[in-house]
XYZ file of C-alpha atoms in Angstrom:
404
model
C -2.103 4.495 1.262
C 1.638 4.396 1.136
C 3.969 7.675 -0.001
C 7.994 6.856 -1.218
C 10.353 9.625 0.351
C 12.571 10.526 -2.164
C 16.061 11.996 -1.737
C 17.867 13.319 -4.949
C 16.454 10.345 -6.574
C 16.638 7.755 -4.201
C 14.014 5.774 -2.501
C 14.774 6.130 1.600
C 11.823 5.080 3.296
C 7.826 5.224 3.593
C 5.619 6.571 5.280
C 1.673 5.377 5.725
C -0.422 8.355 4.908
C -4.207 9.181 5.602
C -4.819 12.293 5.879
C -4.320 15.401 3.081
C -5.227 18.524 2.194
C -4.661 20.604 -0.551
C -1.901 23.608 -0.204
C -2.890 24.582 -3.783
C 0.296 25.332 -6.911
C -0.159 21.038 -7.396
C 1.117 20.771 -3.518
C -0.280 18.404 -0.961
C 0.432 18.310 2.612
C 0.423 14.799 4.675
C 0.955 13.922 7.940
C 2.959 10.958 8.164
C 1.044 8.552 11.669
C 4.238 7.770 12.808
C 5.774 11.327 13.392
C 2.949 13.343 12.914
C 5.585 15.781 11.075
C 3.647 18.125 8.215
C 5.800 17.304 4.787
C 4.765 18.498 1.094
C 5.134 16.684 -1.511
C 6.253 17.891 -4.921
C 6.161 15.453 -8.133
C 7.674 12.541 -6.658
C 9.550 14.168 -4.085
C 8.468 14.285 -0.167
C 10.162 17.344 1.455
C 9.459 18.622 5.122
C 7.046 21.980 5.185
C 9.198 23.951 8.157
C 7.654 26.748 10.103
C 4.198 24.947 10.749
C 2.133 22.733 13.088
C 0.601 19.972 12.384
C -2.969 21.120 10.946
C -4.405 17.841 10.188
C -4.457 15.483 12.692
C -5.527 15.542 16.594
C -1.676 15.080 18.034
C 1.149 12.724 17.517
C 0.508 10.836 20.916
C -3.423 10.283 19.800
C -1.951 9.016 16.430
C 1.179 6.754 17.724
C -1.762 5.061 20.113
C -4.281 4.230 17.236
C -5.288 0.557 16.826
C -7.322 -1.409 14.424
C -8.308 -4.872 14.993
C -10.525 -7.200 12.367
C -13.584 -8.330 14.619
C -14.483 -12.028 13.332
C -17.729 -12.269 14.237
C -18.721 -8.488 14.570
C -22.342 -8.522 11.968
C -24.704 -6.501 13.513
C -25.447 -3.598 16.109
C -25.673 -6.381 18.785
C -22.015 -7.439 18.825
C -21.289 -3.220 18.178
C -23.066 -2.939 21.810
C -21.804 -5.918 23.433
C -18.078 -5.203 22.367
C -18.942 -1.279 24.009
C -19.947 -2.837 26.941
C -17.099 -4.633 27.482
C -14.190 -2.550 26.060
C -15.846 1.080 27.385
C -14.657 0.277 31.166
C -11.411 -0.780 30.008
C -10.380 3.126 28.042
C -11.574 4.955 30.848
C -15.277 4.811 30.478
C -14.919 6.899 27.220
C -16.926 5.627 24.192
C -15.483 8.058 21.760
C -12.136 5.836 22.069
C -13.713 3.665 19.950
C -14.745 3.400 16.087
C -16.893 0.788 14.351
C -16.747 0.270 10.712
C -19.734 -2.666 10.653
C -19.088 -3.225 7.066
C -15.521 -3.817 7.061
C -14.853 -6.050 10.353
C -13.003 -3.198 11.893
C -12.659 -1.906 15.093
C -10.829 1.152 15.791
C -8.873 2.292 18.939
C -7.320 4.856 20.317
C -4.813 3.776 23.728
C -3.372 7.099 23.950
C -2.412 7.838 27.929
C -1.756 4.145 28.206
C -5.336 3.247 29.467
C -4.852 -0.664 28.534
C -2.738 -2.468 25.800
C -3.520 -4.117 22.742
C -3.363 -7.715 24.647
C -6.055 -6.276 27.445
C -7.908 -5.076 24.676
C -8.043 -8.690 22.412
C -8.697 -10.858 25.793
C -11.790 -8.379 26.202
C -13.116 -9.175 22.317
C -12.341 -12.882 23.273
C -14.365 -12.662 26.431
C -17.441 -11.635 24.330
C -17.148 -15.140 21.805
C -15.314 -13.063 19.089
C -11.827 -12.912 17.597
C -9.622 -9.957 16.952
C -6.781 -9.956 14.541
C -4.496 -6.621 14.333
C -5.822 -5.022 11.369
C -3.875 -5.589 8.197
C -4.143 -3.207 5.174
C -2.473 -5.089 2.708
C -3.623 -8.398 3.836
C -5.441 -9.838 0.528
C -8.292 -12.139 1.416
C -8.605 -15.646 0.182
C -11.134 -17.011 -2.071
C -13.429 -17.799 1.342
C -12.564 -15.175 3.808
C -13.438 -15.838 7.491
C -16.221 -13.732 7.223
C -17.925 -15.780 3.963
C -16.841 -19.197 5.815
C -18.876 -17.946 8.696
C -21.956 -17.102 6.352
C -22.016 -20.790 4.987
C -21.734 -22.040 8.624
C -24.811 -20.302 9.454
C -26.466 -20.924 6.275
C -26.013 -25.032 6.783
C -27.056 -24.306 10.697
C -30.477 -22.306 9.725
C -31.170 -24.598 6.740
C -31.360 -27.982 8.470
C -32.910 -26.578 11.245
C -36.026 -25.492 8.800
C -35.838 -29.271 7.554
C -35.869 -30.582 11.125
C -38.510 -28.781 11.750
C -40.566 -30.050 8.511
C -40.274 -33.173 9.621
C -40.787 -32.821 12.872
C -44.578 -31.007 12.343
C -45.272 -33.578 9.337
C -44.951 -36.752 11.705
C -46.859 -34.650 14.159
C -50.027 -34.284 11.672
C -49.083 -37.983 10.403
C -50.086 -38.990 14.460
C -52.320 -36.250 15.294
C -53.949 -34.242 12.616
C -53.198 -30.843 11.976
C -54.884 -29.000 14.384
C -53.001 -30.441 17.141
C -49.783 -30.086 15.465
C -50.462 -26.701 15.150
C -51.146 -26.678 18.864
C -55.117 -25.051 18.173
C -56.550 -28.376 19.776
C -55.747 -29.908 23.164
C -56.185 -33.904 22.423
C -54.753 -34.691 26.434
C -52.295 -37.021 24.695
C -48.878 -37.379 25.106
C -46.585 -34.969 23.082
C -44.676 -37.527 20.249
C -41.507 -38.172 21.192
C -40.690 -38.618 17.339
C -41.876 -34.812 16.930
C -40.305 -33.910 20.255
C -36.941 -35.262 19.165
C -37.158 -33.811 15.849
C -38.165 -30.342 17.509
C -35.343 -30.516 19.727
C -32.594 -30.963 17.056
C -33.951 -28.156 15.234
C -34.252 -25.923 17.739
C -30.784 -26.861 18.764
C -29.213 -25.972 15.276
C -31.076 -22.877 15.240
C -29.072 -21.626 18.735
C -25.829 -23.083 17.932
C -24.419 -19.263 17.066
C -26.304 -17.842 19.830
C -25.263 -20.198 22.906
C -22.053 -19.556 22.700
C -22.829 -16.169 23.131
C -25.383 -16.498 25.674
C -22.984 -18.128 28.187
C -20.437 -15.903 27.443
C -23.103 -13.249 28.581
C -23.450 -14.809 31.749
C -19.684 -15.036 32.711
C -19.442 -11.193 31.779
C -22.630 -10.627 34.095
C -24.438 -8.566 31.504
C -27.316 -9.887 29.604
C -27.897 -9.437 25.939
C -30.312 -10.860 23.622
C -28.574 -14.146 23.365
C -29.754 -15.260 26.553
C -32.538 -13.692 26.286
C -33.564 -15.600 23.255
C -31.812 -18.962 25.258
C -33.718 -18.712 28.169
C -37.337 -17.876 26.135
C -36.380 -21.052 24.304
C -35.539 -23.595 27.266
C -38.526 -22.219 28.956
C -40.825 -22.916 25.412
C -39.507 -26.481 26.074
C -40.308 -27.129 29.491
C -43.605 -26.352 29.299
C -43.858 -28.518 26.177
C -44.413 -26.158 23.633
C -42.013 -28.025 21.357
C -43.087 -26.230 17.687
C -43.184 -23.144 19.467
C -39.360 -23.390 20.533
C -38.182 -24.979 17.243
C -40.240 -22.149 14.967
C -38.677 -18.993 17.470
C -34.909 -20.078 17.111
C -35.496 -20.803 13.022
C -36.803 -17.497 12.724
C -34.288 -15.947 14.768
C -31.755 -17.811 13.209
C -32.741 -16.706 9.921
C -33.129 -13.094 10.906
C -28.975 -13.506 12.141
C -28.440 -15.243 8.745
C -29.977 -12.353 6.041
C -28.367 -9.843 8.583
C -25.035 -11.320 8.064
C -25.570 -11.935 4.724
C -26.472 -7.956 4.008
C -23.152 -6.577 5.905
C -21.249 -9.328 3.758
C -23.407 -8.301 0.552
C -21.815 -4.260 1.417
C -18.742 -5.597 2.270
C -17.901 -6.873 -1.326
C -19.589 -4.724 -2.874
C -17.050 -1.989 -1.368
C -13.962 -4.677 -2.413
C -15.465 -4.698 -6.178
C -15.478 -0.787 -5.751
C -11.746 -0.570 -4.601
C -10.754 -2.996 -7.736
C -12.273 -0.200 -10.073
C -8.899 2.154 -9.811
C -5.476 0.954 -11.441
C -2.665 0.972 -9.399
C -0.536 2.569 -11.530
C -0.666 5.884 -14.061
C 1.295 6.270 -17.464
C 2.426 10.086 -16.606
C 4.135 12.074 -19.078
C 7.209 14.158 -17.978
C 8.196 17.460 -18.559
C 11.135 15.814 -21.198
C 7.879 13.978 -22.856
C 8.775 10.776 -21.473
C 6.176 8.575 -20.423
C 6.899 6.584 -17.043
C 4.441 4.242 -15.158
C 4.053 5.555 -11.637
C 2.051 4.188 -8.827
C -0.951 6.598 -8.615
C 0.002 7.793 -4.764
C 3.128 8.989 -6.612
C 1.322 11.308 -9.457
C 1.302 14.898 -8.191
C -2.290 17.330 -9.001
C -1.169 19.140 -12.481
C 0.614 15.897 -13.674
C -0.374 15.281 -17.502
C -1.090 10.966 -17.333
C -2.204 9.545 -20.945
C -5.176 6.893 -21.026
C -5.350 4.109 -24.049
C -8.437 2.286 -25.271
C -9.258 -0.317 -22.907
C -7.710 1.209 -19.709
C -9.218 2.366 -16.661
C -8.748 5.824 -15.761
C -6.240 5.833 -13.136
C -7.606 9.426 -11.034
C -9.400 12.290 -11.161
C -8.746 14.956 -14.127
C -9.999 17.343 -17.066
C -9.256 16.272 -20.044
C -6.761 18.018 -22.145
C -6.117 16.192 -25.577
C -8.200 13.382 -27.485
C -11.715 12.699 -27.246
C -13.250 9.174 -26.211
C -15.991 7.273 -24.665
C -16.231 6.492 -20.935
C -17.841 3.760 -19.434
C -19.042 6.241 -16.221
C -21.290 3.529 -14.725
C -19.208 2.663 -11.646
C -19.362 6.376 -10.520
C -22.742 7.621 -12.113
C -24.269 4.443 -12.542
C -25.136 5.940 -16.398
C -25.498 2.756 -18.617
C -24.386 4.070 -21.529
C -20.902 5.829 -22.332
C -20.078 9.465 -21.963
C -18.376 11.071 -24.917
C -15.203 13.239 -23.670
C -13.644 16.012 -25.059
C -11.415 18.556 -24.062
C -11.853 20.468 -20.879
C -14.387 17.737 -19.624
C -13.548 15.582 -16.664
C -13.290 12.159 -16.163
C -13.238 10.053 -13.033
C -11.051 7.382 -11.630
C -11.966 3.975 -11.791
C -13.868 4.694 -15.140
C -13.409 2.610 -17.895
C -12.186 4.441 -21.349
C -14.159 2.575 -24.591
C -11.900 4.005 -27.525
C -9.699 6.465 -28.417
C -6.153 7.447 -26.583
C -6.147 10.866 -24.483
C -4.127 12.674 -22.543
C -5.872 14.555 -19.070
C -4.529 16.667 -16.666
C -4.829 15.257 -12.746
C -7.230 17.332 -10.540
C -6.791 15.169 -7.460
C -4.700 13.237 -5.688
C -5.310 9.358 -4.744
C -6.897 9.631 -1.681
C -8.988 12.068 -2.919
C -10.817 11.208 -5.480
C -14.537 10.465 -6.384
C -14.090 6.799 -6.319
C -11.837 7.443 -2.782
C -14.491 9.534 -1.368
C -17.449 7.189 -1.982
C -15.195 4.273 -0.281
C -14.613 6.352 2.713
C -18.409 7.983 3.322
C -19.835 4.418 3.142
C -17.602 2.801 5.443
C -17.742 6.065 7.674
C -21.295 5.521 7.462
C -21.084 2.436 9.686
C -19.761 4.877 12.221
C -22.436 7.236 12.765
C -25.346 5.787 14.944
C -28.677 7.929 14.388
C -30.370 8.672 18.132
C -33.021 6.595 17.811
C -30.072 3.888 17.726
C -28.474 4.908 20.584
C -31.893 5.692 22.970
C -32.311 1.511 22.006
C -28.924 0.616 23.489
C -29.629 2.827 26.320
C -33.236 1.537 26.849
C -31.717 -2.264 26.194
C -29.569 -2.030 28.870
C -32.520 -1.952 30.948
C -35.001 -3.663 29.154
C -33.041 -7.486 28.566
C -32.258 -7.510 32.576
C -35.916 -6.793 33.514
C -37.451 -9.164 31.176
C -34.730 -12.237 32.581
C -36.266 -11.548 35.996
C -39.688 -11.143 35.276
């Protein structure tokens, strides 16, 4: 979210702004990242709030050092505790340097006491098989983002591998009959090499993600379920189990695929929710002119009028008019919600008819809409204990199981 500092009318500067709280009379206080100086803002004025501390954020230095990087590549809990394997050692041992948002690609630093730089920190993520991009709020994603690209890769890879592996059992029964292509009789023949080829290319589409990162495990020292899953396979192989290594990587392929596809599935589904708000609000001044504002720039108490067909820029009671609201994105309610006076309405809603005029109740970054945004991607930052018992418990577990 970005704030305009005002002075006697004239735009001087912005500041980046995520954290608020409410001082109450229509006031806000920020902390501006870059200072970490407490400043109130009053209509469309910023002005600095003298005689306190900051109250809102852990400490300039701890702010200044913050870091967000997009993780191409970063789908499930695995790459969470591969990337905390590596990057852990590097801040000191101290996990609570970092923050995962799963959903949204991001990883989350903090570098404060100069424990490593952002270039130590991006050669680690490469050193794991994934890529890390300095985290861009306004970047605007293109019609196939990275992440979807990725998906279609994967869905290609996991795809023919199924067909290879189709064809690879049905000239198997074509030679042998079925019970020996599903390996329940031993005819002492030789394996087909037809169905051994075919096996082979499927099983080698299936691990074409998952070799990359297997090796890369081995470099680092510190085996993961990549190579666990590489080594299972090569050993299925040797001893000639050829369906058996071809049906493990499809499935395991296809377990990476629908896991990739559900983080991408949240992902735009928290996009769709974030196109929901306008970006601007038709607020009526105290001379009864109306002016189109950005909505960070509407104060709480500011009077902003709606017309038929708009969304509902924030949060607010209504004070003049009545109307229908499409409430569905909010409430999930299918059918509209008549409004009257002294009722509230939501940003992001969608008014059906009638124009009205409501008073705000909250600020940008705080409203319903907001606050749904933020507790599902904080969500993907809070790891139940059964989660974290299986990391520790992995760590153990994956080297055993290579040796034995």
């Amino acid at each position: 979210m970005r704030l305009f500092v005002r002075d006697a009318g004239r735009r001087i500067g912005t500041l980046r702004v995520t954290l608020t709280r409410s001082l109450g009379f229509g006031m806000q206080e920020y902390c501006d990242l870059s200072s970490c100086q407490n400043r109130v803002r009053i209509g469309t004025e910023m002005r600095a709030f003298s005689g306190r501390t900051c109250s809102l954020c852990p400490g300039p230095e701890s702010l200044v050092n913050r870091v967000a990087f997009r993780i191409q590549g970063m789908d499930c809990a695995e790459e969470v505790a591969i990337l905390k394997r590596e990057l852990v050692p590097l801040l000191a041992g101290d996990a609570g340097r970092l923050q995962f948002d799963l959903i949204g690609q991001k990883l989350t630093l903090n570098l404060s006491g100069n424990v490593a730089s952002r270039e130590d920190v991006q050669r680690a993520i490469a050193r794991t098989g994934m890529t890390a991009t300095l985290w861009d709020e306004q970047a605007v994603p293109s019609a196939l983002s990275a992440p979807e690209a990725l998906w279609r890769r994967r869905e290609l890879a996991c795809a023919a591998s199924g067909l290879f592996i189709a064809l690879g059992f049905l000239s198997h029964v074509w030679r042998d009959g079925w019970l020996a292509a599903l390996s329940l009789v031993d005819l002492e023949k030789e394996f087909p090499r037809v169905s051994a080829g075919l096996y082979l290319i499927a099983a080698a589409l299936g691990m074409w993600f998952v070799v990359p990162k297997a090796v890369s495990a081995v470099r680092r020292l510190r085996p993961d379920m990549n190579l666990l899953m590489t080594v299972a396979v090569i050993g299925a192989m040797a001893i000639g189990e050829w369906f058996e290594a071809a049906s493990v990587t499809f499935l395991f392929a296809l377990a990476l695929l629908l896991e990739s596809w559900s983080a991408a599935r949240a992902r735009r589904a928290i996009e769709s929710l974030m196109e929901y708000a306008p970006a601007t609000a038709r607020v009526i001044g105290a001379d009864g002119l109306r002016q189109d504002l950005p909505v960070e720039e509407v104060s709480v108490g500011a009077v902003v009028t709606v017309h038929p067909g708009d969304r509902i820029p924030l949060d607010g009671v209504l004070t003049k008019g009545s109307t229908t609201v499409n409430q569905s994105p909010i409430t999930g309610e299918s059918a509209p919600v008549a409004k009257g006076p002294g009722q509230e309405v939501f940003a992001g809603t969608f008014n059906n008819e009638g124009s009205f005029e409501f008073r705000v109740t909250r600020a940008a970054g705080d409203t319903t809409l907001a606050r749904i945004i933020r507790m599902v991607e904080e969500a993907g930052h809070r790891r139940a204990a059964r989660e974290r018992w299986v990391d520790a418990f992995a760590a153990y577990y994956t080297p055993a199981m290579l040796l034995f």
